[in-house]
mmCIF file of C-alpha atoms in Angstrom:
data_model
loop_
_atom_site.group_PDB
_atom_site.id
_atom_site.type_symbol
_atom_site.label_atom_id
_atom_site.label_comp_id
_atom_site.label_asym_id
_atom_site.label_seq_id
_atom_site.Cartn_x
_atom_site.Cartn_y
_atom_site.Cartn_z
ATOM 1 C CA UNK B 177 -115.006 -25.290 155.082
ATOM 2 C CA UNK B 178 -115.149 -27.561 152.059
ATOM 3 C CA UNK B 179 -113.396 -26.559 148.828
ATOM 4 C CA UNK B 180 -116.665 -26.366 146.911
ATOM 5 C CA UNK B 181 -118.124 -23.962 149.478
ATOM 6 C CA UNK B 182 -115.029 -21.772 149.192
ATOM 7 C CA UNK B 183 -115.415 -21.669 145.409
ATOM 8 C CA UNK B 184 -119.094 -20.709 145.762
ATOM 9 C CA UNK B 185 -118.279 -17.938 148.217
ATOM 10 C CA UNK B 186 -115.478 -16.569 146.027
ATOM 11 C CA UNK B 187 -117.787 -16.506 143.013
ATOM 12 C CA UNK B 188 -120.515 -14.879 145.072
ATOM 13 C CA UNK B 189 -118.205 -12.146 146.320
ATOM 14 C CA UNK B 190 -117.045 -11.350 142.774
ATOM 15 C CA UNK B 191 -120.596 -11.367 141.436
ATOM 16 C CA UNK B 192 -122.023 -9.210 144.205
ATOM 17 C CA UNK B 193 -119.225 -6.738 143.691
ATOM 18 C CA UNK B 194 -120.556 -6.370 140.147
ATOM 19 C CA UNK B 195 -124.119 -5.979 141.467
ATOM 20 C CA UNK B 196 -123.023 -3.201 143.783
ATOM 21 C CA UNK B 197 -121.266 -1.466 140.914
ATOM 22 C CA UNK B 198 -124.514 -1.544 138.898
ATOM 23 C CA UNK B 199 -126.638 -0.415 141.869
ATOM 24 C CA UNK B 200 -128.654 -3.618 142.068
ATOM 25 C CA UNK B 201 -130.145 -3.931 145.566
ATOM 26 C CA UNK B 202 -129.253 -7.315 147.048
ATOM 27 C CA UNK B 203 -128.905 -9.331 150.227
ATOM 28 C CA UNK B 204 -127.209 -12.626 151.036
ATOM 29 C CA UNK B 205 -128.668 -15.538 152.982
ATOM 30 C CA UNK B 206 -127.099 -18.738 154.229
ATOM 31 C CA UNK B 207 -129.600 -21.600 154.383
ATOM 32 C CA UNK B 208 -127.353 -23.381 156.893
ATOM 33 C CA UNK B 209 -127.470 -20.577 159.449
ATOM 34 C CA UNK B 210 -129.931 -20.122 162.323
ATOM 35 C CA UNK B 211 -131.207 -23.685 161.854
ATOM 36 C CA UNK B 212 -134.039 -24.805 164.131
ATOM 37 C CA UNK B 213 -134.898 -28.507 164.135
ATOM 38 C CA UNK B 214 -138.694 -28.799 164.242
ATOM 39 C CA UNK B 215 -139.328 -32.413 163.180
ATOM 40 C CA UNK B 216 -140.558 -33.419 166.631
ATOM 41 C CA UNK B 217 -143.077 -30.567 166.590
ATOM 42 C CA UNK B 218 -144.782 -31.751 163.388
ATOM 43 C CA UNK B 219 -148.216 -33.246 164.067
ATOM 44 C CA UNK B 220 -149.588 -35.803 161.627
ATOM 45 C CA UNK B 221 -153.104 -35.520 160.177
ATOM 46 C CA UNK B 222 -155.413 -38.513 160.001
ATOM 47 C CA UNK B 223 -157.619 -38.110 156.926
ATOM 48 C CA UNK B 224 -158.271 -41.748 156.161
ATOM 49 C CA UNK B 225 -161.833 -40.986 155.002
ATOM 50 C CA UNK B 226 -160.470 -40.228 151.537
ATOM 51 C CA UNK B 227 -157.873 -42.036 149.475
ATOM 52 C CA UNK B 228 -155.616 -39.169 148.365
ATOM 53 C CA UNK B 229 -152.486 -39.751 146.302
ATOM 54 C CA UNK B 230 -149.025 -38.393 147.113
ATOM 55 C CA UNK B 231 -149.792 -35.519 144.733
ATOM 56 C CA UNK B 232 -152.448 -34.029 147.009
ATOM 57 C CA UNK B 233 -151.932 -30.281 147.468
ATOM 58 C CA UNK B 234 -153.422 -28.428 150.485
ATOM 59 C CA UNK B 235 -155.104 -25.010 150.354
ATOM 60 C CA UNK B 236 -157.017 -23.007 152.960
ATOM 61 C CA UNK B 237 -160.283 -21.122 152.426
ATOM 62 C CA UNK B 238 -161.793 -19.567 155.551
ATOM 63 C CA UNK B 239 -162.742 -22.499 157.823
ATOM 64 C CA UNK B 240 -161.998 -25.164 155.226
ATOM 65 C CA UNK B 241 -158.972 -27.190 154.222
ATOM 66 C CA UNK B 242 -159.086 -28.022 150.516
ATOM 67 C CA UNK B 243 -156.920 -30.755 149.028
ATOM 68 C CA UNK B 244 -156.646 -31.053 145.261
ATOM 69 C CA UNK B 245 -155.555 -34.381 143.797
ATOM 70 C CA UNK B 246 -155.358 -34.720 140.035
ATOM 71 C CA UNK B 247 -154.789 -38.463 140.478
ATOM 72 C CA UNK B 248 -158.133 -39.036 142.231
ATOM 73 C CA UNK B 249 -160.258 -41.672 140.456
ATOM 74 C CA UNK B 250 -163.501 -39.677 140.804
ATOM 75 C CA UNK B 251 -163.781 -36.217 142.365
ATOM 76 C CA UNK B 252 -160.570 -34.180 142.160
ATOM 77 C CA UNK B 253 -161.094 -31.790 145.092
ATOM 78 C CA UNK B 254 -161.665 -32.829 148.714
ATOM 79 C CA UNK B 255 -162.982 -30.486 151.401
ATOM 80 C CA UNK B 256 -162.293 -30.811 155.145
ATOM 81 C CA UNK B 257 -163.009 -28.805 158.270
ATOM 82 C CA UNK B 258 -159.653 -27.115 158.895
ATOM 83 C CA UNK B 259 -160.244 -26.959 162.658
ATOM 84 C CA UNK B 260 -160.999 -30.654 163.189
ATOM 85 C CA UNK B 261 -159.715 -32.055 159.847
ATOM 86 C CA UNK B 262 -162.977 -33.982 159.490
ATOM 87 C CA UNK B 263 -163.896 -34.866 155.911
ATOM 88 C CA UNK B 264 -166.920 -32.969 154.536
ATOM 89 C CA UNK B 265 -167.341 -33.641 150.806
ATOM 90 C CA UNK B 266 -165.654 -33.859 147.412
ATOM 91 C CA UNK B 267 -166.308 -31.978 144.190
ATOM 92 C CA UNK B 268 -164.887 -31.494 140.705
ATOM 93 C CA UNK B 269 -165.386 -34.150 138.036
ATOM 94 C CA UNK B 270 -162.594 -35.102 135.662
ATOM 95 C CA UNK B 271 -163.565 -34.541 132.025
ATOM 96 C CA UNK B 272 -163.780 -32.134 129.115
ATOM 97 C CA UNK B 273 -167.473 -31.324 129.304
ATOM 98 C CA UNK B 274 -169.228 -28.288 130.827
ATOM 99 C CA UNK B 275 -168.503 -28.028 134.544
ATOM 100 C CA UNK B 276 -165.750 -30.649 134.375
ATOM 101 C CA UNK B 277 -161.999 -30.256 134.893
ATOM 102 C CA UNK B 278 -159.754 -31.458 132.070
ATOM 103 C CA UNK B 279 -156.319 -30.540 133.461
ATOM 104 C CA UNK B 280 -156.389 -29.124 136.977
ATOM 105 C CA UNK B 281 -153.918 -26.435 137.934
ATOM 106 C CA UNK B 282 -153.699 -24.254 141.031
ATOM 107 C CA UNK B 283 -156.570 -23.473 143.392
ATOM 108 C CA UNK B 284 -157.063 -19.841 144.466
ATOM 109 C CA UNK B 285 -159.152 -18.644 147.424
ATOM 110 C CA UNK B 286 -161.676 -15.800 147.424
ATOM 111 C CA UNK B 287 -162.335 -15.467 151.163
ATOM 112 C CA UNK B 288 -164.834 -12.621 150.903
ATOM 113 C CA UNK B 289 -167.253 -14.679 148.774
ATOM 114 C CA UNK B 290 -166.314 -18.054 150.316
ATOM 115 C CA UNK B 291 -165.386 -19.244 146.841
ATOM 116 C CA UNK B 292 -162.382 -20.969 145.339
ATOM 117 C CA UNK B 293 -161.190 -20.917 141.745
ATOM 118 C CA UNK B 294 -159.595 -23.716 139.773
ATOM 119 C CA UNK B 295 -157.350 -23.046 136.801
ATOM 120 C CA UNK B 296 -158.240 -25.625 134.145
ATOM 121 C CA UNK B 297 -155.342 -25.729 131.699
ATOM 122 C CA UNK B 298 -157.098 -28.333 129.551
ATOM 123 C CA UNK B 299 -160.210 -26.306 128.747
ATOM 124 C CA UNK B 300 -158.531 -22.895 129.243
ATOM 125 C CA UNK B 301 -161.066 -21.864 131.854
ATOM 126 C CA UNK B 302 -161.142 -20.431 135.362
ATOM 127 C CA UNK B 303 -163.831 -22.334 137.257
ATOM 128 C CA UNK B 304 -165.515 -20.944 140.370
ATOM 129 C CA UNK B 305 -166.741 -23.154 143.235
ATOM 130 C CA UNK B 306 -168.975 -21.497 145.849
ATOM 131 C CA UNK B 307 -168.462 -23.498 149.054
ATOM 132 C CA UNK B 308 -171.970 -23.052 150.496
ATOM 133 C CA UNK B 309 -173.503 -24.258 147.230
ATOM 134 C CA UNK B 310 -171.065 -27.181 147.063
ATOM 135 C CA UNK B 311 -172.153 -28.330 150.526
ATOM 136 C CA UNK B 312 -175.856 -28.117 149.645
ATOM 137 C CA UNK B 313 -175.720 -29.832 146.259
ATOM 138 C CA UNK B 314 -174.098 -33.228 145.697
ATOM 139 C CA UNK B 315 -174.278 -32.631 141.930
ATOM 140 C CA UNK B 316 -172.799 -29.140 142.047
ATOM 141 C CA UNK B 317 -171.205 -27.845 138.846
ATOM 142 C CA UNK B 318 -168.816 -24.883 138.925
ATOM 143 C CA UNK B 319 -169.342 -21.591 137.141
ATOM 144 C CA UNK B 320 -167.034 -20.651 134.264
ATOM 145 C CA UNK B 321 -165.609 -17.374 135.546
ATOM 146 C CA UNK B 322 -163.065 -16.550 132.857
ATOM 147 C CA UNK B 323 -161.458 -17.846 129.673
ATOM 148 C CA UNK B 324 -157.685 -17.950 129.259
ATOM 149 C CA UNK B 325 -155.568 -18.450 126.160
ATOM 150 C CA UNK B 326 -152.792 -20.888 125.397
ATOM 151 C CA UNK B 327 -150.100 -18.316 124.639
ATOM 152 C CA UNK B 328 -150.335 -16.300 127.880
ATOM 153 C CA UNK B 329 -152.190 -17.652 130.892
ATOM 154 C CA UNK B 330 -152.122 -17.503 134.704
ATOM 155 C CA UNK B 331 -150.555 -20.403 136.575
ATOM 156 C CA UNK B 332 -151.270 -18.889 139.991
ATOM 157 C CA UNK B 333 -152.767 -15.670 141.322
ATOM 158 C CA UNK B 334 -153.888 -13.756 144.384
ATOM 159 C CA UNK B 335 -157.522 -12.735 143.998
ATOM 160 C CA UNK B 336 -158.291 -9.141 145.022
ATOM 161 C CA UNK B 337 -161.588 -8.625 143.161
ATOM 162 C CA UNK B 338 -163.117 -9.504 139.797
ATOM 163 C CA UNK B 339 -161.050 -6.842 138.039
ATOM 164 C CA UNK B 340 -157.715 -7.226 139.853
ATOM 165 C CA UNK B 341 -155.503 -10.178 140.626
ATOM 166 C CA UNK B 342 -151.751 -10.342 141.114
ATOM 167 C CA UNK B 343 -150.661 -13.297 139.062
ATOM 168 C CA UNK B 344 -147.835 -15.365 137.717
ATOM 169 C CA UNK B 345 -148.376 -15.644 133.978
ATOM 170 C CA UNK B 346 -146.844 -18.218 131.670
ATOM 171 C CA UNK B 347 -145.710 -16.644 128.414
ATOM 172 C CA UNK B 348 -145.030 -19.014 125.512
ATOM 173 C CA UNK B 349 -141.845 -18.198 123.628
ATOM 174 C CA UNK B 350 -141.162 -18.600 119.904
ATOM 175 C CA UNK B 351 -138.487 -21.241 120.563
ATOM 176 C CA UNK B 352 -141.013 -23.554 122.200
ATOM 177 C CA UNK B 353 -139.956 -22.663 125.742
ATOM 178 C CA UNK B 354 -141.886 -20.507 128.201
ATOM 179 C CA UNK B 355 -141.175 -17.793 130.745
ATOM 180 C CA UNK B 356 -143.103 -17.060 133.959
ATOM 181 C CA UNK B 357 -143.700 -13.326 134.458
ATOM 182 C CA UNK B 358 -145.594 -11.489 137.197
ATOM 183 C CA UNK B 359 -148.613 -9.479 136.094
ATOM 184 C CA UNK B 360 -151.698 -7.548 137.113
ATOM 185 C CA UNK B 361 -154.677 -9.373 135.672
ATOM 186 C CA UNK B 362 -158.306 -8.433 135.163
ATOM 187 C CA UNK B 363 -160.139 -11.749 135.501
ATOM 188 C CA UNK B 364 -163.338 -10.217 134.131
ATOM 189 C CA UNK B 365 -161.964 -8.737 130.887
ATOM 190 C CA UNK B 366 -158.727 -10.704 130.494
ATOM 191 C CA UNK B 367 -156.647 -7.523 130.368
ATOM 192 C CA UNK B 368 -153.076 -8.181 131.525
ATOM 193 C CA UNK B 369 -150.376 -5.699 132.545
ATOM 194 C CA UNK B 370 -146.983 -7.350 132.943
ATOM 195 C CA UNK B 371 -144.565 -6.161 135.592
ATOM 196 C CA UNK B 372 -141.470 -4.261 134.478
ATOM 197 C CA UNK B 373 -139.110 -6.629 136.284
ATOM 198 C CA UNK B 374 -139.314 -9.868 134.327
ATOM 199 C CA UNK B 375 -136.546 -11.831 136.028
ATOM 200 C CA UNK B 376 -132.831 -11.980 136.771
ATOM 201 C CA UNK B 377 -130.914 -10.881 133.643
ATOM 202 C CA UNK B 378 -128.301 -13.658 133.909
ATOM 203 C CA UNK B 379 -130.784 -16.540 134.099
ATOM 204 C CA UNK B 380 -131.670 -17.944 130.682
ATOM 205 C CA UNK B 381 -134.430 -20.400 131.701
ATOM 206 C CA UNK B 382 -136.482 -18.806 134.420
ATOM 207 C CA UNK B 383 -138.470 -21.225 136.593
ATOM 208 C CA UNK B 384 -140.012 -19.807 139.764
ATOM 209 C CA UNK B 385 -142.734 -20.151 142.351
ATOM 210 C CA UNK B 386 -144.788 -17.041 143.058
ATOM 211 C CA UNK B 387 -146.584 -15.456 145.992
ATOM 212 C CA UNK B 388 -147.949 -11.953 146.455
ATOM 213 C CA UNK B 389 -149.309 -9.892 149.326
ATOM 214 C CA UNK B 390 -151.670 -7.004 148.653
ATOM 215 C CA UNK B 391 -151.526 -6.187 152.376
ATOM 216 C CA UNK B 392 -147.769 -5.579 152.290
ATOM 217 C CA UNK B 393 -147.533 -4.429 148.661
ATOM 218 C CA UNK B 394 -144.913 -6.958 147.547
ATOM 219 C CA UNK B 395 -144.498 -10.208 145.667
ATOM 220 C CA UNK B 396 -141.852 -12.908 145.702
ATOM 221 C CA UNK B 397 -140.365 -15.053 142.943
ATOM 222 C CA UNK B 398 -138.485 -18.047 144.350
ATOM 223 C CA UNK B 399 -136.271 -19.795 141.797
ATOM 224 C CA UNK B 400 -136.474 -23.559 141.363
ATOM 225 C CA UNK B 401 -132.983 -24.159 139.994
ATOM 226 C CA UNK B 402 -131.051 -21.201 141.401
ATOM 227 C CA UNK B 403 -130.264 -20.180 144.965
ATOM 228 C CA UNK B 404 -132.149 -16.935 144.503
ATOM 229 C CA UNK B 405 -135.315 -15.077 145.419
ATOM 230 C CA UNK B 406 -136.517 -11.772 143.977
ATOM 231 C CA UNK B 407 -138.530 -9.415 146.173
ATOM 232 C CA UNK B 408 -140.547 -6.892 144.160
ATOM 233 C CA UNK B 409 -143.154 -4.202 144.743
ATOM 234 C CA UNK B 410 -146.657 -4.664 143.332
ATOM 235 C CA UNK B 411 -145.989 -1.875 140.855
ATOM 236 C CA UNK B 412 -143.433 -4.175 139.241
ATOM 237 C CA UNK B 413 -140.130 -2.802 140.488
ATOM 238 C CA UNK B 414 -137.340 -4.880 141.987
ATOM 239 C CA UNK B 415 -136.857 -4.124 145.671
ATOM 240 C CA UNK B 416 -134.092 -6.633 146.333
ATOM 241 C CA UNK B 417 -132.519 -9.816 144.986
ATOM 242 C CA UNK B 418 -131.752 -12.372 147.690
ATOM 243 C CA UNK B 419 -128.741 -14.562 146.908
ATOM 244 C CA UNK B 420 -127.993 -17.818 148.672
ATOM 245 C CA UNK B 421 -124.435 -18.994 149.254
ATOM 246 C CA UNK B 422 -124.856 -21.586 146.476
ATOM 247 C CA UNK B 423 -125.832 -18.981 143.872
ATOM 248 C CA UNK B 424 -124.670 -19.432 140.286
ATOM 249 C CA UNK B 425 -126.211 -18.506 136.951
ATOM 250 C CA UNK B 426 -125.711 -21.763 135.054
ATOM 251 C CA UNK B 427 -128.552 -23.202 132.981
ATOM 252 C CA UNK B 428 -129.176 -26.549 134.639
ATOM 253 C CA UNK B 429 -131.941 -28.330 136.558
ATOM 254 C CA UNK B 430 -129.608 -30.806 138.228
ATOM 255 C CA UNK B 431 -129.853 -28.991 141.564
ATOM 256 C CA UNK B 432 -133.063 -27.786 143.158
ATOM 257 C CA UNK B 433 -133.530 -24.890 145.538
ATOM 258 C CA UNK B 434 -136.998 -23.450 146.181
ATOM 259 C CA UNK B 435 -140.261 -25.294 145.726
ATOM 260 C CA UNK B 436 -143.264 -23.400 147.128
ATOM 261 C CA UNK B 437 -143.370 -19.951 148.743
ATOM 262 C CA UNK B 438 -146.033 -18.180 150.809
ATOM 263 C CA UNK B 439 -146.658 -15.125 152.948
ATOM 264 C CA UNK B 440 -147.206 -16.399 156.491
ATOM 265 C CA UNK B 441 -148.342 -13.460 158.575
ATOM 266 C CA UNK B 442 -145.552 -10.900 158.342
ATOM 267 C CA UNK B 443 -143.001 -13.520 157.241
ATOM 268 C CA UNK B 444 -142.037 -15.018 153.886
ATOM 269 C CA UNK B 445 -141.619 -18.795 154.113
ATOM 270 C CA UNK B 446 -140.348 -21.018 151.309
ATOM 271 C CA UNK B 447 -139.652 -24.753 151.141
ATOM 272 C CA UNK B 448 -136.007 -25.336 150.263
ATOM 273 C CA UNK B 449 -133.969 -28.271 148.973
ATOM 274 C CA UNK B 450 -130.503 -26.833 148.307
ATOM 275 C CA UNK B 451 -129.084 -29.927 146.609
ATOM 276 C CA UNK B 452 -129.508 -32.621 143.996
ATOM 277 C CA UNK B 453 -133.043 -33.076 142.713
ATOM 278 C CA UNK B 454 -132.589 -36.820 142.201
ATOM 279 C CA UNK B 455 -130.706 -39.565 143.992
ATOM 280 C CA UNK B 456 -130.094 -43.185 143.107
ATOM 281 C CA UNK B 457 -133.026 -45.465 143.796
ATOM 282 C CA UNK B 458 -133.908 -49.073 143.105
ATOM 283 C CA UNK B 459 -134.568 -49.274 139.390
ATOM 284 C CA UNK B 460 -135.085 -45.552 138.818
ATOM 285 C CA UNK B 461 -133.892 -42.243 140.313
ATOM 286 C CA UNK B 462 -135.608 -41.063 143.489
ATOM 287 C CA UNK B 463 -136.993 -37.530 143.608
ATOM 288 C CA UNK B 464 -135.594 -35.449 146.462
ATOM 289 C CA UNK B 465 -138.156 -33.064 147.937
ATOM 290 C CA UNK B 466 -137.389 -30.166 150.309
ATOM 291 C CA UNK B 467 -137.006 -30.896 154.020
ATOM 292 C CA UNK B 468 -136.491 -27.308 155.166
ATOM 293 C CA UNK B 469 -138.250 -23.961 155.271
ATOM 294 C CA UNK B 470 -136.332 -20.723 154.881
ATOM 295 C CA UNK B 471 -137.921 -17.857 156.783
ATOM 296 C CA UNK B 472 -137.438 -14.204 155.772
ATOM 297 C CA UNK B 473 -138.853 -10.932 157.012
ATOM 298 C CA UNK B 474 -140.656 -8.620 154.597
ATOM 299 C CA UNK B 475 -137.403 -6.800 153.790
ATOM 300 C CA UNK B 476 -135.758 -10.050 152.658
ATOM 301 C CA UNK B 477 -133.574 -10.699 155.704
ATOM 302 C CA UNK B 478 -133.086 -14.382 156.475
ATOM 303 C CA UNK B 479 -134.372 -15.033 159.991
ATOM 304 C CA UNK B 480 -134.197 -18.793 160.389
ATOM 305 C CA UNK B 481 -134.156 -22.169 158.686
ATOM 306 C CA UNK B 482 -136.743 -24.630 159.968
ATOM 307 C CA UNK B 483 -135.460 -28.179 159.541
ATOM 308 C CA UNK B 484 -138.569 -30.368 159.254
ATOM 309 C CA UNK B 485 -136.557 -33.496 158.435
ATOM 310 C CA UNK B 486 -139.399 -34.938 156.313
ATOM 311 C CA UNK B 487 -139.572 -34.515 152.505
ATOM 312 C CA UNK B 488 -142.378 -32.088 151.654
ATOM 313 C CA UNK B 489 -144.355 -32.112 148.427
ATOM 314 C CA UNK B 490 -146.269 -28.880 149.085
ATOM 315 C CA UNK B 491 -147.620 -26.645 151.869
ATOM 316 C CA UNK B 492 -150.058 -23.863 152.684
ATOM 317 C CA UNK B 493 -150.497 -21.389 155.542
ATOM 318 C CA UNK B 494 -153.419 -21.396 157.982
ATOM 319 C CA UNK B 495 -153.529 -17.864 159.380
ATOM 320 C CA UNK B 496 -156.261 -18.556 161.958
ATOM 321 C CA UNK B 497 -154.038 -21.081 163.745
ATOM 322 C CA UNK B 498 -150.667 -19.617 162.657
ATOM 323 C CA UNK B 499 -149.533 -22.953 161.299
ATOM 324 C CA UNK B 500 -148.173 -24.519 158.146
ATOM 325 C CA UNK B 501 -150.086 -27.470 156.702
ATOM 326 C CA UNK B 502 -147.847 -29.783 154.679
ATOM 327 C CA UNK B 503 -148.189 -32.651 152.218
ATOM 328 C CA UNK B 504 -145.322 -35.113 152.621
ATOM 329 C CA UNK B 505 -143.548 -37.662 150.469
ATOM 330 C CA UNK B 506 -143.493 -40.027 153.435
ATOM 331 C CA UNK B 507 -145.527 -42.600 155.366
ATOM 332 C CA UNK B 508 -146.996 -39.525 157.055
ATOM 333 C CA UNK B 509 -149.016 -38.040 154.197
ATOM 334 C CA UNK B 510 -150.179 -34.770 155.775
ATOM 335 C CA UNK B 511 -149.161 -32.855 158.867
ATOM 336 C CA UNK B 512 -148.930 -29.403 160.366
ATOM 337 C CA UNK B 513 -146.434 -27.269 162.228
ATOM 338 C CA UNK B 514 -147.473 -24.611 164.739
ATOM 339 C CA UNK B 515 -145.395 -21.463 164.296
ATOM 340 C CA UNK B 516 -146.263 -19.931 167.672
ATOM 341 C CA UNK B 517 -143.106 -19.803 169.758
ATOM 342 C CA UNK B 518 -140.858 -20.599 166.785
ATOM 343 C CA UNK B 519 -140.666 -17.222 165.027
#
């Protein structure tokens, strides 16, 4: 074992001894254990009908695959058949006028109404796109569903109904920084109830990805710059902190850990880097994206590490086919991985 790993483990043992003394529930995972190489199982997607940049992000809504691309020269959102991956149409005009998108954020699915929502951080709006109407009208304009404010606003959420969403909110701080905090949000009235657990007490600059599951009654915060995940109940209480073997509490973004996280059936899957965020390139530093998925059960136990071997920009879960659809930073732009037989 390398000296640095020994130092990490010694620090972790000392720290977790303190956690136990203060009755903090915790578990430990090792990203380098139970590794399954799955690169040869990844199937590439051919979507040459549309010119999508490397910043394309996939989402699933019922029978559709939606790819948002804020770099698109015309329409920002591209819709495909998720079964065949055939291109269907594009929607969402860039702009600051009514029905346009000024600064596109996350896309959120409302499966019951076959609708997706776009968070527009430029116009401080939540825009609703009804798929059936989009397909029937080439000039479709979205409905303004909700208004958000600049001081506290959702960056991502799980839609339950018009009066309840489980969301990650961005709270602006007086020092010019911000802090992401989980919340219950009424999209209709704007009422927000923040969760009691607001983040690990030793981390000064909290940066996390968020996913929630109303079915299982939990949400996850996966830290960008710390080897840490927090598993919480939907009433806002910490169930368990999950510490990786590289855990430390320093304030630095030199190393990256988690990128995106999602509930995939009864598993929690998160893309994981576990190393330097940048490496030397020709002329300018090269961004290092995650090449692995860490897989946990709903209690936070690490089950496996899936080594994809290809740098991933983002991913989503297709429940109908039990597969992960990925956007890559690679000559292969999009691909998918069947989970049947793996987990």
